[in-house]
XYZ file of C-alpha atoms in Angstrom:
376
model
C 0.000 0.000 0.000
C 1.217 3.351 -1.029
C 2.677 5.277 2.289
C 2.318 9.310 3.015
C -0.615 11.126 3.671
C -3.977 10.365 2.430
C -6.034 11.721 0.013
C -9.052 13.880 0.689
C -11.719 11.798 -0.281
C -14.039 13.250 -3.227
C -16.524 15.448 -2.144
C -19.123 13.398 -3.663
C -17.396 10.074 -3.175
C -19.801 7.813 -0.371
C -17.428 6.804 2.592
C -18.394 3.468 4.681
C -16.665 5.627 7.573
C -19.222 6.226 9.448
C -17.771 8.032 12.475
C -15.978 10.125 9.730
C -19.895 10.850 8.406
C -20.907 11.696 11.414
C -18.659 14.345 12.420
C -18.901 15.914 8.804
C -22.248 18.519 8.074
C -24.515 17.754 4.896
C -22.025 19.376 1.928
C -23.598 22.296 0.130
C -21.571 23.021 -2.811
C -21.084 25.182 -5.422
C -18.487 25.069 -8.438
C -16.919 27.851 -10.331
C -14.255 28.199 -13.288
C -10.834 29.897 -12.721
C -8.366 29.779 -14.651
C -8.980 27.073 -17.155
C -9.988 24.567 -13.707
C -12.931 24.192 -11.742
C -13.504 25.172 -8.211
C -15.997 23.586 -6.256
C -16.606 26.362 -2.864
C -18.498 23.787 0.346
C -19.188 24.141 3.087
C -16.179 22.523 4.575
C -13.719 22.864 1.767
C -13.010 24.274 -1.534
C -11.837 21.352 -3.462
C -10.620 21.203 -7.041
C -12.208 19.517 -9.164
C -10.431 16.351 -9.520
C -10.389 16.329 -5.686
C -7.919 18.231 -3.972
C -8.560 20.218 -0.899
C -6.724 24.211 -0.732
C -4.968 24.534 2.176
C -6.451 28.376 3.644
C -2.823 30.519 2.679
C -3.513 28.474 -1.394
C -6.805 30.306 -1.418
C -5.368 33.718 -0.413
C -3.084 33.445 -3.531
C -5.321 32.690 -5.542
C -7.624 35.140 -4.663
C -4.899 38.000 -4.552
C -3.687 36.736 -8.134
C -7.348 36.851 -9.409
C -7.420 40.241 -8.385
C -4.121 41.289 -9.980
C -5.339 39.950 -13.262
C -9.109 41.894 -13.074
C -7.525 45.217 -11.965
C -5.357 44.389 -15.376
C -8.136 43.803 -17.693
C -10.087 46.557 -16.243
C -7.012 48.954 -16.429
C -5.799 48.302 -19.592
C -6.108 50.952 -22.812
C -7.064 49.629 -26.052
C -6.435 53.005 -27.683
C -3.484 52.489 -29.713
C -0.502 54.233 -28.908
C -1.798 55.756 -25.675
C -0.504 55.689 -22.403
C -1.279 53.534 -19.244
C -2.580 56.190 -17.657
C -4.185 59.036 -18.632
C -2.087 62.253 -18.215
C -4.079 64.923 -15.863
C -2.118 67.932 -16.711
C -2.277 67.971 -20.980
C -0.628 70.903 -22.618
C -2.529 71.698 -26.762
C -1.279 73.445 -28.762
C -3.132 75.981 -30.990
C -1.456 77.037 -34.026
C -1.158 81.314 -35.214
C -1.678 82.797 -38.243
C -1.358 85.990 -39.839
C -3.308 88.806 -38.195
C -6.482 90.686 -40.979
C -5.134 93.943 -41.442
C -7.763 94.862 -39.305
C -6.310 93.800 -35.905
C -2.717 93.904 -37.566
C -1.390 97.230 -35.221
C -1.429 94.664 -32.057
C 1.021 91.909 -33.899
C 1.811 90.126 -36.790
C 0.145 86.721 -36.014
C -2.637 85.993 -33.491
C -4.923 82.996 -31.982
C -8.419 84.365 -31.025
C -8.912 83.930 -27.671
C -11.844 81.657 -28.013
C -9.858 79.019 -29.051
C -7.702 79.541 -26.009
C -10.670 79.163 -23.657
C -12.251 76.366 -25.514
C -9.179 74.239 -24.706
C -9.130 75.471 -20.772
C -12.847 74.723 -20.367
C -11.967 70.648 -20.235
C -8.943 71.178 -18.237
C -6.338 71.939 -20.663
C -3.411 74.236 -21.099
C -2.469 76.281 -24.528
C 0.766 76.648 -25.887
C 0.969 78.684 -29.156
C 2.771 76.809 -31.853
C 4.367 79.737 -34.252
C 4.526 79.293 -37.845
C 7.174 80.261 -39.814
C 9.743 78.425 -37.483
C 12.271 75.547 -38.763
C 11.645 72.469 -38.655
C 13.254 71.285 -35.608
C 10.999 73.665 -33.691
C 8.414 71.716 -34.555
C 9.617 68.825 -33.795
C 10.637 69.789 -30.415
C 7.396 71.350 -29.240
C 5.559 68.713 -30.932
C 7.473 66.019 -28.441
C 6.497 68.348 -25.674
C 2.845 68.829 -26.260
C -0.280 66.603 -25.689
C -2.396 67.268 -29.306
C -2.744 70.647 -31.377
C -5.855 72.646 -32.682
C -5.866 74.389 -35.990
C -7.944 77.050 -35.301
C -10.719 79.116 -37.849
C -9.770 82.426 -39.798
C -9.784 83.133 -43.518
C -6.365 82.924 -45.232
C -6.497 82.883 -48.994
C -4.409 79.958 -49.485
C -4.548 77.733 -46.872
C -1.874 74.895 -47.775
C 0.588 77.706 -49.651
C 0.327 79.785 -46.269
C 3.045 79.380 -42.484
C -0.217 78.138 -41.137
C -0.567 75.034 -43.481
C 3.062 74.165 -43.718
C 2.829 73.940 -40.077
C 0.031 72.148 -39.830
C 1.292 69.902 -42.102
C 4.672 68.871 -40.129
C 2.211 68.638 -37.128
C -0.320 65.840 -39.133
C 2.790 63.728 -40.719
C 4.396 63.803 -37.336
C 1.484 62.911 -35.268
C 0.546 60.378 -38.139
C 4.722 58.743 -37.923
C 4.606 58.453 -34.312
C 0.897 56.559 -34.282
C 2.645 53.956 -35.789
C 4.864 53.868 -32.672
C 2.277 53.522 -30.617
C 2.484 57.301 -29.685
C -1.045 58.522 -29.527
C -1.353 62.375 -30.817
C -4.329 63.998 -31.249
C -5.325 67.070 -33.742
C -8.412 68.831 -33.947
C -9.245 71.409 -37.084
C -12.377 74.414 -36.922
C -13.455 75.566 -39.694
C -10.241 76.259 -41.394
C -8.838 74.110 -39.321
C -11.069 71.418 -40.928
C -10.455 72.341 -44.543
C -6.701 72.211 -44.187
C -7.102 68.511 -42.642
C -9.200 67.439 -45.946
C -6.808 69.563 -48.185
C -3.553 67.522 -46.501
C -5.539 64.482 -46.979
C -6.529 65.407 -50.550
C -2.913 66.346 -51.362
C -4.730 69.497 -53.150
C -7.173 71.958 -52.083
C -10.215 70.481 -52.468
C -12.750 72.802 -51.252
C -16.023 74.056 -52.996
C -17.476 78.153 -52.760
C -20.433 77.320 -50.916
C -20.758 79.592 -48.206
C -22.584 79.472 -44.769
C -21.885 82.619 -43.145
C -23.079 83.665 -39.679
C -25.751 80.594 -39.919
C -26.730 78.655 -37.218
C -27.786 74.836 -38.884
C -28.719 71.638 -37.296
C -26.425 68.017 -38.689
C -27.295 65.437 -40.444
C -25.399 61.739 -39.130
C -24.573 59.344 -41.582
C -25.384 55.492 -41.249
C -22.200 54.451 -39.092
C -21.681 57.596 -36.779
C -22.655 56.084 -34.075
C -19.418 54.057 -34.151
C -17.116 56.996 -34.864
C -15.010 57.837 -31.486
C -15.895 61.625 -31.472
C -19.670 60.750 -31.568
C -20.089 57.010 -29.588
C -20.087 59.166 -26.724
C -22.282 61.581 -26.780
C -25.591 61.593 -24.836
C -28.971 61.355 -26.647
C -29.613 65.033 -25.519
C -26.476 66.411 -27.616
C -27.364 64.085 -30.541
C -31.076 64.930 -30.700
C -29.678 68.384 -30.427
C -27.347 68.304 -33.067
C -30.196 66.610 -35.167
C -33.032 68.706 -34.723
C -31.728 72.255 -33.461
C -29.598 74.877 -35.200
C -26.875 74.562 -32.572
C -23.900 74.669 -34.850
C -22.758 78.060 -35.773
C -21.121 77.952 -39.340
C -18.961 81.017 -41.161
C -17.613 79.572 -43.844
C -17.146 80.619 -47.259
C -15.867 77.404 -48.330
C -16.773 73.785 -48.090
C -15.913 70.450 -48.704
C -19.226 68.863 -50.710
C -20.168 64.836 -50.460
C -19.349 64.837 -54.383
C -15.943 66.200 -53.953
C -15.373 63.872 -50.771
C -16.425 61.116 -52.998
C -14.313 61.977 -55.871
C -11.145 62.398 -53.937
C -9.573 58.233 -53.474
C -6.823 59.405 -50.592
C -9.279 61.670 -48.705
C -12.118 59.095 -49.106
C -9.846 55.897 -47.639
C -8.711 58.527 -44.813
C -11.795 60.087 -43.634
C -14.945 59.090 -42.763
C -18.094 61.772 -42.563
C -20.429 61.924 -39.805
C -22.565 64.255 -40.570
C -23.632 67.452 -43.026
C -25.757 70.042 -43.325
C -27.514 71.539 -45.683
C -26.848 75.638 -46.277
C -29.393 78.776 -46.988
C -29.557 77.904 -50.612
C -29.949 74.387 -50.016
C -26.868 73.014 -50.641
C -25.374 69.910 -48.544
C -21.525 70.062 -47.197
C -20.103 67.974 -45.299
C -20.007 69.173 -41.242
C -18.094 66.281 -39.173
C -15.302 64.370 -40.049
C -12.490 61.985 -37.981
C -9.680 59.871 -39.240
C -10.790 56.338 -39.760
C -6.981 55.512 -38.740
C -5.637 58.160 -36.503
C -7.050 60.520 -33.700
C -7.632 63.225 -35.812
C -11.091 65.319 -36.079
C -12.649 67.999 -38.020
C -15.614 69.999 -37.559
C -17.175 72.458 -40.324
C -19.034 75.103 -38.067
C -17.382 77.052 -34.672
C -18.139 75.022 -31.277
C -15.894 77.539 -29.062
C -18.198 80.763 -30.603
C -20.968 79.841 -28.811
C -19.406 79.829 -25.064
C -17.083 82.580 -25.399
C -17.684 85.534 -28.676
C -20.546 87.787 -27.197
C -19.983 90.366 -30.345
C -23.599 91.474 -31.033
C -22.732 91.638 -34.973
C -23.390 88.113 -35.312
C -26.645 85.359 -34.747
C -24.384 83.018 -32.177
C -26.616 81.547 -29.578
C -25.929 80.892 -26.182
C -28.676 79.054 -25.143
C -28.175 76.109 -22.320
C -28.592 73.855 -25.210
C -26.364 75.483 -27.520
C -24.129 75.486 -25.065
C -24.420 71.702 -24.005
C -23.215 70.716 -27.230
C -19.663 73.359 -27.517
C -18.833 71.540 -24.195
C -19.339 68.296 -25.606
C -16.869 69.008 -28.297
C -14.532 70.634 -25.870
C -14.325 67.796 -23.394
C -14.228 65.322 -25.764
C -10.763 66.733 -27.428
C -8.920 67.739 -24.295
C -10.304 64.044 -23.074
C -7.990 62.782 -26.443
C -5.275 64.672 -25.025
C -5.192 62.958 -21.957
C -4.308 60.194 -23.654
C -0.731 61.236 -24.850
C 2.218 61.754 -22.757
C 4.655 63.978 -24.310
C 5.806 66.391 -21.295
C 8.491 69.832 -21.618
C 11.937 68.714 -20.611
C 11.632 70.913 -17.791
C 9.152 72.854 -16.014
C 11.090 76.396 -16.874
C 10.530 75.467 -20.768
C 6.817 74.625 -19.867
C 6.546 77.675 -17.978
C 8.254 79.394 -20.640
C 5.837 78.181 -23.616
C 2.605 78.707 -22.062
C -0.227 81.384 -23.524
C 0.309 83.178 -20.440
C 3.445 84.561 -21.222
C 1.865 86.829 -24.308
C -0.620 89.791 -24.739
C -4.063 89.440 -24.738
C -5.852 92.636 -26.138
C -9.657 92.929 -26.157
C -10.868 93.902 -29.282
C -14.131 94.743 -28.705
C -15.773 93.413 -31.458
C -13.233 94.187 -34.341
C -13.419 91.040 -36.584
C -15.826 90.021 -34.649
C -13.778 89.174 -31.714
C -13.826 89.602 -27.949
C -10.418 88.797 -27.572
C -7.120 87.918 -29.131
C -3.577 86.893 -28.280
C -1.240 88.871 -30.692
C 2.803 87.231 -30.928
C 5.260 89.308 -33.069
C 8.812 86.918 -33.581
C-alpha cells in the first residue's frame, strides 16, 4: 500500500466511515471556473475539481492573483498608442496665423482667444505653436505637447500659407509616431477642418459654398454612431445636433459629399459623420475623424458659442447650444489625456505657455472679444 498522507476523499465520493460521516455537516456546494480549472466552494472545503482540498494561505493566492489579473483587464487601454494612464495635466497646442489687417497694429500673427478658452474649459493648457519656425521647432514642441488645434480664420491659401506648412509637419508627425504607438491627437475648426481634408486630398479640395453667420442643425450618416468623437455623446447632444440649429457655421468654403467622394486618398482617410444643408440648399459635409488616426474635423465654430458675445453676429448661447460646444470641448482635451509627451523641464513649460503673451480685447473688431497677438 502506497505510504504518506492520504487523500481527501471526493466530495461526492460515499465513505463506509461512518464516524468520519458523522462528524462531517450535509455538503452544500457550489463550483466555479478559474483559470482554465474548476472550483468547487463547500461548506467545509473548496476542493478542485479532480479532488484536492486548498490549504487556507492556497486560497489567499489565488484570490490575490485573481485580483491582480481583473484590476489588469479593467485597467488596460485599447487606444493604440496611448498611455497607461491618462495624463491629468495635458498641454494643446493651438497654431497662429497671420493677423487681418484689421487687428494687424497689435502683432503680426494671433490665436483668437476663443480658441484659447475652448481648450481650458476641459482642463487643458495652450501653448501657441508659431509658424514660420524651422523644422526642428516643430519637432521639439511637438514632443512636448499633448495634441494641437488648428484654429478658424480666412487665409487665402490655406496649404501655400506658415499656417498650413505647419500644420502639415504637425499631421505627418502625429501620423509617424501613431505607428509607434504614440497617440497624438489634432483637432481642425473651420479652417482648421479644410486644411485637414486639403492635406488628406494632397490638393485643395474645397467648394465656394458659403454658410456665413448661420446657425444649422447636422445630419449623421449610417455608421456615426461608431465613430469615437460621436459614440459618446448623450442622446440630448445628438437629438440636439439633429433637430436644433446649434452649430454656428462662417464659412465661405466647403468640402461637398461629391468632392469627398471623388477624392480616393481623402475618401480611404476620412470618414463623414454628418452634413448640413446651407441657406440655398446646398449639402456640405459638417463632421469628419480619421478612420486611422485621432484626428477630427468639424465644419461650423463650437468655441463661438461659449465665449464671442460680439452682437454683430446670430451666435446663440442658449443652455442647449451650449451643451453641445462643451461636448466638443471635453471630448478633445479628453484625447489629449491620452498622450504623454511632457516639456523637458518645467522652466521650458513655464516658458511656452499662452500666459506669457498679450491678450488685447478687441471689442468686437473682426468680430472678436479677444485675441492673443505674438510678433517673432
Amino acid at each position: 500500500m502506497h505510504r504518506g498522507r492520504r487523500s481527501t476523499p471526493d466530495i461526492n465520493t460515499p465513505t463506509d466511515n461512518k464516524e468520519s460521516s458523522a462528524s462531517v455537516a450535509p455538503n452544500r456546494s457550489t463550483s466555479t471556473p478559474l483559470s482554465g480549472f474548476l472550483i468547487s466552494v463547500s461548506s467545509n472545503n473548496i476542493i478542485m475539481h479532480y479532488g484536492r482540498k486548498f490549504r487556507p494561505y492556497s486560497v489567499i493566492i489565488i484570490s490575490i492573483i485573481l485580483a491582480i489579473v481583473l484590476f489588469s483587464c479593467c485597467t488596460s487601454r485599447s487606444v493604440k498608442g496611448s498611455p497607461k494612464a491618462f495624463n491629468y495635466r495635458p498641454i494643446v497646442g493651438v497654431l497662429t496665423q497671420a493677423s487681418p489687417p484689421i487687428v494687424r497694429e497689435y502683432g503680426s500673427t494671433y490665436i483668437p482667444a476663443t480658441y484659447v478658452q475652448f481648450i481650458a474649459l476641459a482642463g487643458a493648457r495652450v501653448v501657441p505653436v508659431f509658424v514660420n519656425q524651422s523644422y526642428e521647432y516643430y519637432v521639439d514642441l511637438f514632443n512636448s505637447i499633448n495634441g494641437v488645434l488648428w484654429p478658424g480664420g480666412g487665409l487665402d491659401d490655406i496649404l501655400g500659407s506658415g499656417y498650413g506648412r505647419a500644420g502639415k509637419i504637425f499631421y505627418d508627425l502625429a501620423m509617424k509616431s501613431y505607428q509607434k504607438e504614440d497617440y497624438f491627437p489634432i483637432w481642425g475648426t473651420c479652417q482648421g477642418f479644410e486644411l485637414m481634408v486639403s492635406l488628406a486630398a494632397g490638393k485643395d479640395v474645397l467648394a465656394p459654398l458659403k454658410s456665413y453667420n448661420k446657425n444649422l442643425n447636422v445630419t449623421f450618416t449610417k455608421g456615426y454612431s461608431h465613430s469615437k468623437m460621436m459614440s459618446g455623446a448623450s442622446k440630448e447632444v445628438l437629438d440636439a445636433l439633429r433637430t436644433k440649429a446649434v452649430t454656428y457655421n462662417g464659412h465661405k468654403f466647403s468640402l461637398t459629399p461629391t468632392n469627398y467622394t471623388k477624392s480616393a486618398t481623402l475618401h480611404a482617410q476620412y470618414d463623414v459623420l454628418a452634413t448640413s444643408v446651407n441657406e440655398e440648399g446646398r449639402e456640405f459635409i459638417a463632421l469628419i475623424e480619421a478612420k486611422d488616426y485621432p484626428f477630427y474635423g468639424v465644419q461650423f465654430h463650437p468655441e463661438k458659442p461659449l465665449f464671442t458675445w460680439s452682437t454683430k453676429t446670430s451666435i446663440k448661447h442658449d443652455p442647449t447650444t451650449l451643451m453641445v460646444s462643451q461636448y466638443f470641448s471635453n471630448f478633445f482635451v479628453n484625447e489629449a489625456r491620452k498622450n504623454g509627451h511632457a516639456f523637458a523641464d518645467p522652466k521650458k513649460e513655464e516658458d511656452a505657455l499662452i500666459f506669457n503673451y498679450k491678450l488685447v480685447y478687441l471689442k468686437g473688431k473682426q468680430n472678436l472679444d479677444q485675441a492673443y497677438f505674438f510678433d517673432y
